[in-house]
GROMACS .gro file of C-alpha atoms in nm:
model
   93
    1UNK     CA    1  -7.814   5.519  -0.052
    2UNK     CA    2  -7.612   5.254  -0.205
    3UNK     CA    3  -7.407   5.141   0.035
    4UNK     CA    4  -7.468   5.076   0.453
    5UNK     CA    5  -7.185   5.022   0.696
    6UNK     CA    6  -7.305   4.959   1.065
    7UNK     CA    7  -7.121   5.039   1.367
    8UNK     CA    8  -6.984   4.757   1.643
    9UNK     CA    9  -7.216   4.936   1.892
   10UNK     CA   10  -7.551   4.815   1.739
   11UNK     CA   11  -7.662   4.531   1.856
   12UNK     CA   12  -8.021   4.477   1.721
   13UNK     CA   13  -8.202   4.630   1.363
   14UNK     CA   14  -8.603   4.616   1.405
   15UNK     CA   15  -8.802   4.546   1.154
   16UNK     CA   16  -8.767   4.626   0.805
   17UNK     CA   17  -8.524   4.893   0.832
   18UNK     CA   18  -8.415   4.863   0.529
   19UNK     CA   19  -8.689   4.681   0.318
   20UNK     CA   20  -8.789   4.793  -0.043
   21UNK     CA   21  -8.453   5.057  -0.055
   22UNK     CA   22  -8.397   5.029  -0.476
   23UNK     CA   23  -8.032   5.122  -0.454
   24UNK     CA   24  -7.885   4.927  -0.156
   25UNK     CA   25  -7.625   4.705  -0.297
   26UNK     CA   26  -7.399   4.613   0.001
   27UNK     CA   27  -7.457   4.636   0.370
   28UNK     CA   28  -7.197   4.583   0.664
   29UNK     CA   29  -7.280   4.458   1.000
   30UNK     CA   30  -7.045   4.558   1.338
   31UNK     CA   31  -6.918   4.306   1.552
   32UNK     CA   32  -7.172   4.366   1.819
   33UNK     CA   33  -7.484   4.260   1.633
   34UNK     CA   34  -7.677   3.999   1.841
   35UNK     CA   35  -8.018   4.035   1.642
   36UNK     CA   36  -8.204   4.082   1.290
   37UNK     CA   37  -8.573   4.166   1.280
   38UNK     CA   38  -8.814   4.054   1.008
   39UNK     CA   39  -8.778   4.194   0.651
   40UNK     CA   40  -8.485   4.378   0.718
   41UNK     CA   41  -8.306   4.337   0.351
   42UNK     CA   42  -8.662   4.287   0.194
   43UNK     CA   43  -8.683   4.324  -0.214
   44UNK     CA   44  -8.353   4.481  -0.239
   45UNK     CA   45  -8.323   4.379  -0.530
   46UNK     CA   46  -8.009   4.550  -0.644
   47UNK     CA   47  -7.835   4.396  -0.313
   48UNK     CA   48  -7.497   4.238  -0.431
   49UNK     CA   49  -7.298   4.225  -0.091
   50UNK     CA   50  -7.409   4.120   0.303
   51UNK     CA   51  -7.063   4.111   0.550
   52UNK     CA   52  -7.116   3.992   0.946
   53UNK     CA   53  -6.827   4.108   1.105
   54UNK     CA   54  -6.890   3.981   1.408
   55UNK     CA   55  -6.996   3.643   1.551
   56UNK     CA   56  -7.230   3.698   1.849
   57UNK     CA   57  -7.585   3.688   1.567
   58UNK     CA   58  -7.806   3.490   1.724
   59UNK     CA   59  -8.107   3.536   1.531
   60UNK     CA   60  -8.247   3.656   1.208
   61UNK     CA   61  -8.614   3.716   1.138
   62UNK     CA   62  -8.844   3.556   0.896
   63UNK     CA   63  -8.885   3.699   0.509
   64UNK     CA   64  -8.534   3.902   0.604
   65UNK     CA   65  -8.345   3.792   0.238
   66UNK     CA   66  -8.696   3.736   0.052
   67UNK     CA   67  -8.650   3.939  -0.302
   68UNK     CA   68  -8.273   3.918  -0.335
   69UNK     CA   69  -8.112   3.690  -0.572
   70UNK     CA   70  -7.890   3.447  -0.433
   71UNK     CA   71  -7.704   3.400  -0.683
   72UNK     CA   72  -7.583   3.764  -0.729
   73UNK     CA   73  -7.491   3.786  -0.377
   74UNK     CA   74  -7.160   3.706  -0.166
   75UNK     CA   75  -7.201   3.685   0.127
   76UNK     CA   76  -6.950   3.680   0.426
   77UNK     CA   77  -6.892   3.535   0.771
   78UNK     CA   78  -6.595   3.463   1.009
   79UNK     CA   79  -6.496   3.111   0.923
   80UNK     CA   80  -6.548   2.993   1.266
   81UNK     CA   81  -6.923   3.065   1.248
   82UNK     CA   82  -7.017   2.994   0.885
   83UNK     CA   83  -7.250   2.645   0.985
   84UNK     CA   84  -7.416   2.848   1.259
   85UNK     CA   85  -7.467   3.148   1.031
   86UNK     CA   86  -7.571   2.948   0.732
   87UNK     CA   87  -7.821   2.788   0.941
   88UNK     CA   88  -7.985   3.130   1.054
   89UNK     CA   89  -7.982   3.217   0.726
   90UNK     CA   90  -8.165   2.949   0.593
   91UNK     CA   91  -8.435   2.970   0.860
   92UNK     CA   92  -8.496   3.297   0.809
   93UNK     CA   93  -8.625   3.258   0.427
   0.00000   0.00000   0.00000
């Protein structure tokens, strides 16, 4: 699996769903996502894109971008919520 798009409907991604996957290089979050659990992107290390559709996150767990490189990845927010979601990101390291 290279590549993960998830639907508007999902709203919440327990824990380390998709931790330690070799190949994953870009995942898409719906609209309706509301909450990330711990580890979820954990050592993907071939991860090159992360896209947040929406704008209703409200929390990402701990360790969930430990083992990607940040300077290989882009990632992308609505412009109205890139302080808020560069602060959850930053926590959750």
């Amino acid at each position: 699996m290279k590549k993960v798009n998830l639907g508007n409907y999902v709203k919440e991604i327990e824990n380390e769903a998709f931790a330690k996957c070799p190949k994953l290089q870009s995942i898409q979050f719906g609209a309706g996502l509301v909450r990330i659990g711990k580890k979820v992107l954990y050592q993907d290390k071939r991860m090159r894109r992360i896209i947040f559709k929406g704008s209703r996150l409200k929390k990402i767990g701990k360790k969930t971008f430990s083992g990607i490189s940040p300077e290989k990845v882009v990632i992308k927010v609505k412009r109205n919520k890139l302080k808020a979601y560069q602060k959850l990101i930053k926590q959750a390291k």
